[in-house]
Short mmCIF file of C-alpha atoms in Angstrom, two decimals:
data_model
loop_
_atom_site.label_atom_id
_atom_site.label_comp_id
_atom_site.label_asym_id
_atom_site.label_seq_id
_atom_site.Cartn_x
_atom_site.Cartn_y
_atom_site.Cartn_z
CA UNK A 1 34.88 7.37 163.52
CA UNK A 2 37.51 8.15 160.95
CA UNK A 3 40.71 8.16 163.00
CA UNK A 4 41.19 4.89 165.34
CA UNK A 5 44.11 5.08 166.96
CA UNK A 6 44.45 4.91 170.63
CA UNK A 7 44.48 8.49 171.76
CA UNK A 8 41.02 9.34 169.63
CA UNK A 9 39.77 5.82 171.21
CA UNK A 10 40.60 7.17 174.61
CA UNK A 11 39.16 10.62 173.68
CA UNK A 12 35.62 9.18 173.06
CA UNK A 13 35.84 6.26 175.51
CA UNK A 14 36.93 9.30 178.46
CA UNK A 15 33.94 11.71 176.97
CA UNK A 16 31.41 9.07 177.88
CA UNK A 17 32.93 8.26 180.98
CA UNK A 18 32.42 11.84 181.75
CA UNK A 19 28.82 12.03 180.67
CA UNK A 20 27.79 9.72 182.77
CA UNK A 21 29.60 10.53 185.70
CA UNK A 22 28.05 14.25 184.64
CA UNK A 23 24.45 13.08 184.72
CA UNK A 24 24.83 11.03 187.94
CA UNK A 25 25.37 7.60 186.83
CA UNK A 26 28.85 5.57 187.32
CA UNK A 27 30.18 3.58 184.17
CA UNK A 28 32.05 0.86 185.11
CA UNK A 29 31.86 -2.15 182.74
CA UNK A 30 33.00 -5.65 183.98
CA UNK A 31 33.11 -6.73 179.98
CA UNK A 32 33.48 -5.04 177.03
CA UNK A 33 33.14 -6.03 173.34
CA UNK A 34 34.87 -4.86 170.49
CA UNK A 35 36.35 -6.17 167.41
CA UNK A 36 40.21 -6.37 166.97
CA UNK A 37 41.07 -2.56 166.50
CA UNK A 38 44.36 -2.03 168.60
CA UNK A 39 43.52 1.17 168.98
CA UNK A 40 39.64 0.83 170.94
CA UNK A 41 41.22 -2.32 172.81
CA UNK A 42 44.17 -0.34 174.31
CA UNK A 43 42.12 2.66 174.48
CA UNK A 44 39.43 0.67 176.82
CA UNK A 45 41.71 -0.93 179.21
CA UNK A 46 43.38 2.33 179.59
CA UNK A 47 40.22 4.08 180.33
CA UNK A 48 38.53 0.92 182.21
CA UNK A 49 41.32 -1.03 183.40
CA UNK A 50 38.93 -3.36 185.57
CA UNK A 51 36.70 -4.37 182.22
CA UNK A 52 37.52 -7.73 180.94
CA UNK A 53 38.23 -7.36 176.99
CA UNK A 54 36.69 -9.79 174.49
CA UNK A 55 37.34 -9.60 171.15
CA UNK A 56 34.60 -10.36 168.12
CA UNK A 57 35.19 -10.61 164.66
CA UNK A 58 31.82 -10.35 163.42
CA UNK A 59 30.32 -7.27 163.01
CA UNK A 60 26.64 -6.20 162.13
#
């Protein structure tokens, strides 16, 4: 993903959110992992308030 800001973030976070929901299943994560791009973490709480956020600074 080029662009990280927020509003992309919440773009691609809502689009599989909707997928799911689409095919039948129900995404709602109690955790989610990301590293420390404002952007995806404020994106995710937005689009999954009840996830708990942890943050990881190692990436593969």
């Amino acid at each position: 993903m080029e662009r990280k800001t927020k509003e992309s973030c919440i773009a691609v976070f809502a689009r599989i959110k909707w997928l799911t929901e689409f095919y039948g299943l129900e995404l709602d994560p109690d955790n989610i992992i990301s590293d420390f791009e404002i952007g995806a973490i404020n994106a995710a709480q937005e689009v999954f308030p009840e996830a708990n956020m942890q943050g990881c600074c190692r990436t593969v």
